[in-house]
PDB file of C-alpha atoms in Angstrom:
ATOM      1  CA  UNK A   1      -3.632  11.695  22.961  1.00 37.00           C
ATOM      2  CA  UNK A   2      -2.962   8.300  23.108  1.00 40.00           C
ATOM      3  CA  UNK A   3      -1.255   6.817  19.580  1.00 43.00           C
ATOM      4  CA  UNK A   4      -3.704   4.746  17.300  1.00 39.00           C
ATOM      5  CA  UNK A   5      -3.482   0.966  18.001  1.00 38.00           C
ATOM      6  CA  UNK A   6      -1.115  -0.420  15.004  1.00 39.00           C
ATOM      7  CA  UNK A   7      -1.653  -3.203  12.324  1.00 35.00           C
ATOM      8  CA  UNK A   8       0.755  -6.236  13.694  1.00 33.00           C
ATOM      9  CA  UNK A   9       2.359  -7.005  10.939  1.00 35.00           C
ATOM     10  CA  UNK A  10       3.251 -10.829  12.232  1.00 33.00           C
ATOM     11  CA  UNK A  11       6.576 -12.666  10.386  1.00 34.00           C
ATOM     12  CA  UNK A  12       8.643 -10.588   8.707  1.00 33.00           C
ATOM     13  CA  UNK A  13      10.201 -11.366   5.226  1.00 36.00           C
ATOM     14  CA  UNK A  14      13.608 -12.585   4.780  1.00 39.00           C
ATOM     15  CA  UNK A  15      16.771 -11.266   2.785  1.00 40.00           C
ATOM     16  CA  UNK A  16      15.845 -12.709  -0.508  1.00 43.00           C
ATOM     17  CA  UNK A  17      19.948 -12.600  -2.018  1.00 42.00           C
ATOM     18  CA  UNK A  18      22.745 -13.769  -0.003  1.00 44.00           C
ATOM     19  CA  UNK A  19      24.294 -11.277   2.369  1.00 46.00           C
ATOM     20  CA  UNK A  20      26.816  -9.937  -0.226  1.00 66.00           C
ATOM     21  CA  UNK A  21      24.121  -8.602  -1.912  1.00 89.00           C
ATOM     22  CA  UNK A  22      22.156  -5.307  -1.432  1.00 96.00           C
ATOM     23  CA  UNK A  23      18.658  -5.639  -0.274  1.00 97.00           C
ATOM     24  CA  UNK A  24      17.125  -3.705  -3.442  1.00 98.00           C
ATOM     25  CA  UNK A  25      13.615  -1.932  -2.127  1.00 98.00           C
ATOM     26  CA  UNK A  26      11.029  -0.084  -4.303  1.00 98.00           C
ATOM     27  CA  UNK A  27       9.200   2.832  -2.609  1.00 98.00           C
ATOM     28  CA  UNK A  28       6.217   2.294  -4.860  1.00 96.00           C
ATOM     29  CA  UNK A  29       2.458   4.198  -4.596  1.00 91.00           C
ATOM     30  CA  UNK A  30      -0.329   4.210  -6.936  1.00 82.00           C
ATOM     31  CA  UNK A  31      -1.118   8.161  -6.041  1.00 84.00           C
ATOM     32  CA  UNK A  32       0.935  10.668  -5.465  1.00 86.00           C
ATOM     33  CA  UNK A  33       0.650  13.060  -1.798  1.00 87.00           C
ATOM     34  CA  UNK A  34       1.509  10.466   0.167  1.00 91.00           C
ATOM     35  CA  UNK A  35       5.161  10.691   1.475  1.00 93.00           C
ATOM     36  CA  UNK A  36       6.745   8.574  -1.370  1.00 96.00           C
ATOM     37  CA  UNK A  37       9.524  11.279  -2.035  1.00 96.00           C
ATOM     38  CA  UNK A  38       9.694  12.008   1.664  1.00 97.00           C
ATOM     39  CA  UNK A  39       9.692   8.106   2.490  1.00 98.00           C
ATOM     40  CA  UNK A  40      12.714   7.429  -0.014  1.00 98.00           C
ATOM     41  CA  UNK A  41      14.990  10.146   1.433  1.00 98.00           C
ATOM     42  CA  UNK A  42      14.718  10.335   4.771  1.00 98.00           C
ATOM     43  CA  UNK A  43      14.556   6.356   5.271  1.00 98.00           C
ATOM     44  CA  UNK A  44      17.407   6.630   2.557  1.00 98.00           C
ATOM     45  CA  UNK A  45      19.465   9.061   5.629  1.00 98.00           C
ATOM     46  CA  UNK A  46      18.233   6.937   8.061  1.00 98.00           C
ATOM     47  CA  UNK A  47      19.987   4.277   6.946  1.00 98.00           C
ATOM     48  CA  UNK A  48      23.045   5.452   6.010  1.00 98.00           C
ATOM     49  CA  UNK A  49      22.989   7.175   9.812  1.00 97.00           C
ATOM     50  CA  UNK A  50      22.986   3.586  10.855  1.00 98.00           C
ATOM     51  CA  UNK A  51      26.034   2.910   9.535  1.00 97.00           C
ATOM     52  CA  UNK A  52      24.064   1.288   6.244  1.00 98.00           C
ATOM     53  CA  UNK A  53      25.669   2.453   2.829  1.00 97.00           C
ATOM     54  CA  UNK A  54      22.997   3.143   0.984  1.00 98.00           C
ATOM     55  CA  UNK A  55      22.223   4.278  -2.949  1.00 98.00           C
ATOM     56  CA  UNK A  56      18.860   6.310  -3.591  1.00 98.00           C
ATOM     57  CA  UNK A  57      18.011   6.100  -7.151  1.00 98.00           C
ATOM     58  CA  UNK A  58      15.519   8.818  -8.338  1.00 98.00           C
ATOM     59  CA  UNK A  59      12.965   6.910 -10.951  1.00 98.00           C
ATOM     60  CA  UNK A  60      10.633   9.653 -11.151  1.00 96.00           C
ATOM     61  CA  UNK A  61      11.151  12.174 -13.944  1.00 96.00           C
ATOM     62  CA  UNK A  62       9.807  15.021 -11.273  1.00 95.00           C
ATOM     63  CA  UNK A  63      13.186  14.453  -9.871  1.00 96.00           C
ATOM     64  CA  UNK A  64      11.743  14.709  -6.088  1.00 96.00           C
ATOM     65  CA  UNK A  65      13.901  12.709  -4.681  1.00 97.00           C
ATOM     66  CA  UNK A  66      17.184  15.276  -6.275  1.00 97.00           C
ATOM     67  CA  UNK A  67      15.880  18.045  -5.247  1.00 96.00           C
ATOM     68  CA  UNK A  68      15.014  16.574  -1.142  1.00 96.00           C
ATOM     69  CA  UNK A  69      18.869  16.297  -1.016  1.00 96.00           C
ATOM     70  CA  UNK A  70      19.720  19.635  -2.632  1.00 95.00           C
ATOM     71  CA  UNK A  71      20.703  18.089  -5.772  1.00 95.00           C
ATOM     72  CA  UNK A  72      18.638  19.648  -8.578  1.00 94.00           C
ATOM     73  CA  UNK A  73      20.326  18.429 -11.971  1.00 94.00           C
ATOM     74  CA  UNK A  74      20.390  20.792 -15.346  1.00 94.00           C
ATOM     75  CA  UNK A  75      18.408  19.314 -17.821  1.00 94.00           C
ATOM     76  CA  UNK A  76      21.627  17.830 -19.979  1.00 93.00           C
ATOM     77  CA  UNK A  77      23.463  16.732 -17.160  1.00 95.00           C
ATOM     78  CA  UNK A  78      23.861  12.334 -17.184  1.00 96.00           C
ATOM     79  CA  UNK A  79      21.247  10.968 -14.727  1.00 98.00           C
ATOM     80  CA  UNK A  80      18.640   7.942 -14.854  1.00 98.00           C
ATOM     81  CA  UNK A  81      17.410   8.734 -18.044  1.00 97.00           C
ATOM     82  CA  UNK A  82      20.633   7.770 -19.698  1.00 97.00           C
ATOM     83  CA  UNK A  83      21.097   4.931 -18.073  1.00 97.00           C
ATOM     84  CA  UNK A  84      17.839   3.536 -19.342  1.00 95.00           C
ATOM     85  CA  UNK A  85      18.109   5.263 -22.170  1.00 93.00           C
ATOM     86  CA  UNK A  86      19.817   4.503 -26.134  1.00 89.00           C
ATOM     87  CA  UNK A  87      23.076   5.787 -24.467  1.00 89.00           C
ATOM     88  CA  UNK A  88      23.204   3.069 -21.807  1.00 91.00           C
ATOM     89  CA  UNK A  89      25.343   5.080 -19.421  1.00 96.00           C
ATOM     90  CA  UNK A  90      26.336   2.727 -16.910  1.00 96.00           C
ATOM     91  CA  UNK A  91      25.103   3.730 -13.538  1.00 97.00           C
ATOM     92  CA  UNK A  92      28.289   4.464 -11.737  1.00 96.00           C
ATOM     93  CA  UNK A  93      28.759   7.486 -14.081  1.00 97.00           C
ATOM     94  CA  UNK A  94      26.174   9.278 -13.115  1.00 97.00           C
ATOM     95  CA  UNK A  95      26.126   8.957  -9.084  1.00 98.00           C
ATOM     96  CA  UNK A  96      26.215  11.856  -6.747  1.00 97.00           C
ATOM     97  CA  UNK A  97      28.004  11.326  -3.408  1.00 97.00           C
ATOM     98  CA  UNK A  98      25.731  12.932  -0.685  1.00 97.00           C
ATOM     99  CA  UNK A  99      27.872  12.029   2.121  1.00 90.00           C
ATOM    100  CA  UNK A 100      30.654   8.853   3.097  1.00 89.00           C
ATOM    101  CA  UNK A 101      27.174   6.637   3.278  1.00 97.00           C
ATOM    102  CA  UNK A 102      25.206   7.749   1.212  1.00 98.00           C
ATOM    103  CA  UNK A 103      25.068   8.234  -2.962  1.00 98.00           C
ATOM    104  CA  UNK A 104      22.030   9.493  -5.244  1.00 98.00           C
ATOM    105  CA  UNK A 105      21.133   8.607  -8.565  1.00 98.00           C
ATOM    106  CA  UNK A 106      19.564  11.672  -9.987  1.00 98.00           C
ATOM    107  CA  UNK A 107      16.812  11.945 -12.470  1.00 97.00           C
ATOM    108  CA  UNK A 108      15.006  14.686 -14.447  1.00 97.00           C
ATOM    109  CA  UNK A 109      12.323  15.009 -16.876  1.00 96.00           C
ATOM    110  CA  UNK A 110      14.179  13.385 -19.566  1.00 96.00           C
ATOM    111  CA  UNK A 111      13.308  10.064 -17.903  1.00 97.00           C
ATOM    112  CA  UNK A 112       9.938  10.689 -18.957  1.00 96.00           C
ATOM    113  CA  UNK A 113      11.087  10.720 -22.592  1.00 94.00           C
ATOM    114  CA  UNK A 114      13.064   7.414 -21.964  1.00 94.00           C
ATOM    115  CA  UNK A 115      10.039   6.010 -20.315  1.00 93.00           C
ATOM    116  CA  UNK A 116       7.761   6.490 -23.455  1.00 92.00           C
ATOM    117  CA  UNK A 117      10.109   4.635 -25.707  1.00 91.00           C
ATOM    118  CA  UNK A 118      10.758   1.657 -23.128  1.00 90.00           C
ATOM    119  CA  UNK A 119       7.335   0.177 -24.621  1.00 85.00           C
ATOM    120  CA  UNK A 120       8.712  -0.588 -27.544  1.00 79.00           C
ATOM    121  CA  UNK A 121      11.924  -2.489 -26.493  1.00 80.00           C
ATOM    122  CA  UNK A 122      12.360  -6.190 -25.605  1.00 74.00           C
ATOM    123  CA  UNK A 123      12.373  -7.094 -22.357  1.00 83.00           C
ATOM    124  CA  UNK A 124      11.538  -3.600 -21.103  1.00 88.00           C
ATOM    125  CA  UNK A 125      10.484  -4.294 -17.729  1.00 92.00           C
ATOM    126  CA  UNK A 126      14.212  -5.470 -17.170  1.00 94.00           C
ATOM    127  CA  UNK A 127      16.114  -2.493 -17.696  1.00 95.00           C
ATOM    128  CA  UNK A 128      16.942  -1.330 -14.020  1.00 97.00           C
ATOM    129  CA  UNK A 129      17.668  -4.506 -12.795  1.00 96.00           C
ATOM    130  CA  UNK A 130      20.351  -4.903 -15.239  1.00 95.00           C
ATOM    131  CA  UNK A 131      21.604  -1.904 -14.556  1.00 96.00           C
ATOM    132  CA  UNK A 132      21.764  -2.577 -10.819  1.00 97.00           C
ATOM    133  CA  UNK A 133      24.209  -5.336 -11.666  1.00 94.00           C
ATOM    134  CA  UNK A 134      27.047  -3.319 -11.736  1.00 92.00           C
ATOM    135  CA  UNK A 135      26.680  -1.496  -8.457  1.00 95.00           C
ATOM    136  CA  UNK A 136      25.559  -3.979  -6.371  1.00 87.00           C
ATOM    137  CA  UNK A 137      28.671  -5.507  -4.550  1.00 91.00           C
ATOM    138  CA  UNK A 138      28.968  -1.338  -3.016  1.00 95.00           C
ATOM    139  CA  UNK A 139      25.994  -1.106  -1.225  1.00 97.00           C
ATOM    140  CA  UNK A 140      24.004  -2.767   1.530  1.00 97.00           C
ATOM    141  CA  UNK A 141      20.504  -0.880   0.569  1.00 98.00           C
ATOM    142  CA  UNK A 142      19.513   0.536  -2.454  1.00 98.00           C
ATOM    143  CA  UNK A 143      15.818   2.433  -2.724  1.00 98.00           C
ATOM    144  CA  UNK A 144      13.734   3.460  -5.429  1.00 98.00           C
ATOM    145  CA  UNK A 145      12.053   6.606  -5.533  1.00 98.00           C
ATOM    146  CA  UNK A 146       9.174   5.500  -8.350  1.00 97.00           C
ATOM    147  CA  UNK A 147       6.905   7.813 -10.039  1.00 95.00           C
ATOM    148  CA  UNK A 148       3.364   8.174  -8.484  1.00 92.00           C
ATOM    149  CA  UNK A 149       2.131   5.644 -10.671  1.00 89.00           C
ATOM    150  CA  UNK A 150       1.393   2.058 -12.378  1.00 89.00           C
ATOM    151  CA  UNK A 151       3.223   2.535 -15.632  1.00 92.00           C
ATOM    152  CA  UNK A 152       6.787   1.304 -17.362  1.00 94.00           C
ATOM    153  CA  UNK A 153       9.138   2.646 -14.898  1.00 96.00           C
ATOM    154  CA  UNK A 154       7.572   1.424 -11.774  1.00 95.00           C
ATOM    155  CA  UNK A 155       7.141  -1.819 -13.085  1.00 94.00           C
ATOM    156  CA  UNK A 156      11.204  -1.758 -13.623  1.00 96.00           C
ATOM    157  CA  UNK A 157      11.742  -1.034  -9.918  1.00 97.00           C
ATOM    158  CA  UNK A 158       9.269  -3.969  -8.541  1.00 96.00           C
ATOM    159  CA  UNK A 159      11.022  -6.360 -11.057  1.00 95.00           C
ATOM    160  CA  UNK A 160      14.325  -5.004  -9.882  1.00 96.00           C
ATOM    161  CA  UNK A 161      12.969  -5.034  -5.932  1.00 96.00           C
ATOM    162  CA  UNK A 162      13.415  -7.334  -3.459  1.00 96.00           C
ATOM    163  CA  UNK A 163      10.945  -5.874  -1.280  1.00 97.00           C
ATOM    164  CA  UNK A 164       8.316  -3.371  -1.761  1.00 97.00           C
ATOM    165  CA  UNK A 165       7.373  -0.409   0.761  1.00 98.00           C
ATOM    166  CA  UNK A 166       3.971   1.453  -0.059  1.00 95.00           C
ATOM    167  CA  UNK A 167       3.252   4.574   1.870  1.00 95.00           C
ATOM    168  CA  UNK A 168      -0.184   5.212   2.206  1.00 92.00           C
ATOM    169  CA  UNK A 169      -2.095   8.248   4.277  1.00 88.00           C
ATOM    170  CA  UNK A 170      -3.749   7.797   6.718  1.00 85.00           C
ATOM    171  CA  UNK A 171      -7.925   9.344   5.074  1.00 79.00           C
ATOM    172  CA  UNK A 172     -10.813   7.356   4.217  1.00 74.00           C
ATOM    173  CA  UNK A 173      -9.909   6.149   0.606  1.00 75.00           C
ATOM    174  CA  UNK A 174      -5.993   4.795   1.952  1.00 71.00           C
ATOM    175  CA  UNK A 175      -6.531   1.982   0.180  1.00 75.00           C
ATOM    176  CA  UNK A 176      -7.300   2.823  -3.505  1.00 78.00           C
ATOM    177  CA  UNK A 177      -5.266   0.923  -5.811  1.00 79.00           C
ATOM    178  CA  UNK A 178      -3.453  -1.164  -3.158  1.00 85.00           C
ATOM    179  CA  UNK A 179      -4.386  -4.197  -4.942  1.00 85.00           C
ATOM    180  CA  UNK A 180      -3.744  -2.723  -8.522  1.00 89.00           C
ATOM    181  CA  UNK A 181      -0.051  -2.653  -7.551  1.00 91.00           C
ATOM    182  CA  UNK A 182      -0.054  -5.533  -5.616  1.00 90.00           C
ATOM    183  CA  UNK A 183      -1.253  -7.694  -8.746  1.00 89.00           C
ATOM    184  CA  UNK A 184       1.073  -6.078 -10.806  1.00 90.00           C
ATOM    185  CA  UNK A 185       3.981  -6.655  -8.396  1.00 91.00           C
ATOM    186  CA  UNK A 186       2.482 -10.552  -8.306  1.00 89.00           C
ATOM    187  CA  UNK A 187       2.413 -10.612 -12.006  1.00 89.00           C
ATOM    188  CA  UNK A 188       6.119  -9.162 -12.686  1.00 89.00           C
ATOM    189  CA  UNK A 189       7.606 -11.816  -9.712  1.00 86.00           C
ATOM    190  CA  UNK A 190       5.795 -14.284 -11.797  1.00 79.00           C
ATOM    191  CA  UNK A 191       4.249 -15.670  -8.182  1.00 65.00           C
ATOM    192  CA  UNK A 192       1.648 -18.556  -9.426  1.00 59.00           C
ATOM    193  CA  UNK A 193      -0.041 -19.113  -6.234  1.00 59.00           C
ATOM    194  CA  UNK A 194      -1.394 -16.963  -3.274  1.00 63.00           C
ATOM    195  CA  UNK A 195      -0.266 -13.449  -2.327  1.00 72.00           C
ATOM    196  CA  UNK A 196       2.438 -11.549  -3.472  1.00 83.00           C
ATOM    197  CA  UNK A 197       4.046 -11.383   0.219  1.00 88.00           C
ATOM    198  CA  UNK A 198       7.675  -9.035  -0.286  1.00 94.00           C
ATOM    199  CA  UNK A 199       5.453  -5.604   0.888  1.00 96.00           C
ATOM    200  CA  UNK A 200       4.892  -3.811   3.866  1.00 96.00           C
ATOM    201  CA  UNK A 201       2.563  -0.913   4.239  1.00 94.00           C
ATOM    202  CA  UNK A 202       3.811   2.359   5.588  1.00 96.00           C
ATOM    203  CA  UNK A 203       1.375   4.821   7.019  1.00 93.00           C
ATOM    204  CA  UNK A 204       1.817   8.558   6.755  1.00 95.00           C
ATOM    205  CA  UNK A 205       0.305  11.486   7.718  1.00 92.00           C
ATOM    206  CA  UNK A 206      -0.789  10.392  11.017  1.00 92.00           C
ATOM    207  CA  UNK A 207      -2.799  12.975  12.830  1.00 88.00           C
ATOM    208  CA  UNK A 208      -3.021  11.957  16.248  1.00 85.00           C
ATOM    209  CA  UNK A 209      -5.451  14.931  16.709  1.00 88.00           C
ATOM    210  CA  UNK A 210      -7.892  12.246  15.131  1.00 86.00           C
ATOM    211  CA  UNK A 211      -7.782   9.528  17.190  1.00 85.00           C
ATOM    212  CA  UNK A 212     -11.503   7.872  16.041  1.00 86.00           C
ATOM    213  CA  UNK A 213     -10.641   7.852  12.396  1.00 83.00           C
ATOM    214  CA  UNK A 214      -7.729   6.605  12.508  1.00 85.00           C
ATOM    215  CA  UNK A 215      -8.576   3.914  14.916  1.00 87.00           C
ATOM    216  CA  UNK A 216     -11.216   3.284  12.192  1.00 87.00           C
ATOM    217  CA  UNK A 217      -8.891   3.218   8.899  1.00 85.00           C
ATOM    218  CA  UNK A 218      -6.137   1.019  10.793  1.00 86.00           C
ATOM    219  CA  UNK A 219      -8.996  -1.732  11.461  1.00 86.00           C
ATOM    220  CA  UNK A 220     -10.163  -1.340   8.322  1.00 83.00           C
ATOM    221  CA  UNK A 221      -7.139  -1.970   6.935  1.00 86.00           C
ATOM    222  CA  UNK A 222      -6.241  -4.668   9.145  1.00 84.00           C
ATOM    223  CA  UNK A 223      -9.781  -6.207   7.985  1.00 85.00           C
ATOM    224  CA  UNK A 224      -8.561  -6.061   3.958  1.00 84.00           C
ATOM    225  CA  UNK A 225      -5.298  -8.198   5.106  1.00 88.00           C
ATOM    226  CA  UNK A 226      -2.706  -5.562   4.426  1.00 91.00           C
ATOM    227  CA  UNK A 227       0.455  -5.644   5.867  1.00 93.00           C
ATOM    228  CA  UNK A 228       2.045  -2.586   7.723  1.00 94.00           C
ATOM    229  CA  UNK A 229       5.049  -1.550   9.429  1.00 96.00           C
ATOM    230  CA  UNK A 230       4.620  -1.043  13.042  1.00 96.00           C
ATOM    231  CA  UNK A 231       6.521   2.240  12.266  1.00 97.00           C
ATOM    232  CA  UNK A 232       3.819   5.110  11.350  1.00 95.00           C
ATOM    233  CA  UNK A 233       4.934   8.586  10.177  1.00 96.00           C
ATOM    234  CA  UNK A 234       3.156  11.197  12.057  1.00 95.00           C
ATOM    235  CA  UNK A 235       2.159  14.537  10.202  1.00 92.00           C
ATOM    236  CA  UNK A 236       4.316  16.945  11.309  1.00 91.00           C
ATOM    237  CA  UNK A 237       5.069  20.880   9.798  1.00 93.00           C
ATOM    238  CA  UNK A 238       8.485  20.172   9.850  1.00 95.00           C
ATOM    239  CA  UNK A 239       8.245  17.753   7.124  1.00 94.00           C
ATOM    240  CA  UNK A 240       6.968  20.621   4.733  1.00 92.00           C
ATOM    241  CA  UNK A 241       9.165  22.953   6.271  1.00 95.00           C
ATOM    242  CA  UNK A 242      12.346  21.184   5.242  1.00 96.00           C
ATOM    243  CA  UNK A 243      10.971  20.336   1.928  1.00 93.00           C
ATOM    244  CA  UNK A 244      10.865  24.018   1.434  1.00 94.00           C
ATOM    245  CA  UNK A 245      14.662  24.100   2.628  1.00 94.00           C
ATOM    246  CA  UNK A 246      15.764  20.729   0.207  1.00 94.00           C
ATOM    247  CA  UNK A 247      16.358  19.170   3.436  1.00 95.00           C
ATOM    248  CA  UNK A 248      15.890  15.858   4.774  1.00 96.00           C
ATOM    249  CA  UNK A 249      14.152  15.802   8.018  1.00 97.00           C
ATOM    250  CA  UNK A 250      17.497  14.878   9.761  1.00 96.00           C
ATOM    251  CA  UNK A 251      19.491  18.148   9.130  1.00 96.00           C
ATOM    252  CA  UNK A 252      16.312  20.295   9.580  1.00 96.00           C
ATOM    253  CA  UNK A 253      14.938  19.131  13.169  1.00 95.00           C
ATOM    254  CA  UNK A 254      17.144  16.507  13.962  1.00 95.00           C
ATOM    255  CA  UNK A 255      15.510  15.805  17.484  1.00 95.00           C
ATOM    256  CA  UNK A 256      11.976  15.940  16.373  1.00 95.00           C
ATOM    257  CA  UNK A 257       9.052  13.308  15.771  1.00 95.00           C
ATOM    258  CA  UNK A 258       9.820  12.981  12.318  1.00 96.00           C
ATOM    259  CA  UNK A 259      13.398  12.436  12.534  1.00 97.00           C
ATOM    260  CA  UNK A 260      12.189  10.080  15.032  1.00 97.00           C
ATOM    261  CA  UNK A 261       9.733   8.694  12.804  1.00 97.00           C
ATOM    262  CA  UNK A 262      12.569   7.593   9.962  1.00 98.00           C
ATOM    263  CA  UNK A 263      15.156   6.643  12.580  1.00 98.00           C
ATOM    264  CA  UNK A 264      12.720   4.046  13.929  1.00 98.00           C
ATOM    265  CA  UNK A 265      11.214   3.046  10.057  1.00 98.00           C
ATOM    266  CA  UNK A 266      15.200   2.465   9.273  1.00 98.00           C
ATOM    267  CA  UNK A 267      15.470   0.274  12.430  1.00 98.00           C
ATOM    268  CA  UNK A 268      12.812  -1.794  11.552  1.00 98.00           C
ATOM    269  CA  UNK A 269      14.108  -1.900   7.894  1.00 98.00           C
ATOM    270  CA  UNK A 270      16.762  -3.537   9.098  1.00 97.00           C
ATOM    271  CA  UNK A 271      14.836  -6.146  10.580  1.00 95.00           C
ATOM    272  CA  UNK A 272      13.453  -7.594   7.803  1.00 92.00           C
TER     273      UNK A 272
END
């Protein structure tokens, strides 16, 4: 079957730094089941397969993103949480080289602790960017897995983001709470007029098996003036299956659609 027409998604944004600078992305959803986790580490690999060095951070206390590269941490061992945290661990002490390209900033439930008692400090939407200072002359992409939600920690990443990806699957309610995070990303990048324009929708779970609903959720999404990559992921078993193994998509079925998928989403990344 033929592939469902696309959303054009018309100019794309430019580098919002100088070149020296890493081009800092959030991987932000308001629901979780949607290839957030997925999204962050295989575009994350993509990259760095390009020849990108890249830093994942994890900045959901789930700790999705650690355990997608094999990295699961003990509870006490230094991660996110105490770099945001009373400690104030600065980041480089608590990366994980994956490969040459390629680090991870783990995270673990404790950031949900640390995430509770950011409410009550000064300036607490500010915390990750700060901390992104010091690791930002080593890296030419940096993502941020957030937590499947609106709260204290994702609004750190889309105040520390240059540039916002949402994944969204592809079902009849795709769009619920697409403008809840959009107004909070336009409040946070204190933007006074219009549209809050840094984002790009990323459709997942694309079931080509269903060709007249998804012709009908692209239009109507197209209708509501989203954005979208022309990239779609396409629902694929192998996705679970190397979930199952802590692999990304990459090692597991390196010549399949979804490794073509993220190879292709990481191409257009670095378009943008």
């Amino acid at each position: 079957m033929n592939e469902p027409q696309k959303v054009h998604v018309g100019e794309r944004v430019q580098r919002l730094k100088g070149e020296q600078e890493p081009m800092i992305i959030s991987v932000s959803a308001h629901k979780g089941g949607v290839g957030k986790t997925t999204t962050s580490v295989n575009l994350s690999v993509g990259l760095a397969s390009l020849g990108k060095k890249a830093l994942l951070i994890d900045f959901d206390p789930q700790g999705h993103s650690s355990i997608g590269l094999d990295h699961e941490i003990e509870y006490s061992v230094p991660n996110m949480a105490d770099v945001l945290g009373d400690q104030n661990l600065p980041l480089r002490e608590v990366l994980i080289p994956i490969h040459d390209h390629l680090d991870l900033a783990p995270a673990n439930l404790r950031l949900a602790k640390v995430g509770e008692t950011l409410y009550a400090s000064l300036r607490k939407e500010e915390k990750l960017k700060k901390a992104l200072r010091s690791v930002s002359g080593s890296y030419d992409f940096i993502l941020i897995d957030c937590p499947p939600s609106l709260g204290i920690l994702t609004a750190n990443a889309i105040l520390a983001a240059d540039f916002i990806i949402i994944p969204c699957q592809v079902s009849p309610r795709s769009t619920d709470g697409l403008n809840d995070l959009l107004d909070i990303a336009r409040l946070l990048k204190d933007v006074e007029r219009g549209e809050f324009e840094h984002y790009l929708v990323l459709m997942t779970m694309v079931d080509l098996r269903n060709k007249a609903t998804n012709e009908a959720i692209f239009s109507h999404i197209k209708e509501r003036g989203y954005k979208t990559f022309d990239t779609a992921i396409h629902m694929s078993t192998a996705h679970v299956q190397s979930q199952i193994m802590r692999q990304t998509i990459f090692d597991y079925d390196p010549r399949g659609r979804g490794a073509e998928d993220y190879l292709s989403l990481a191409r257009e990344v670095l378009k943008l």
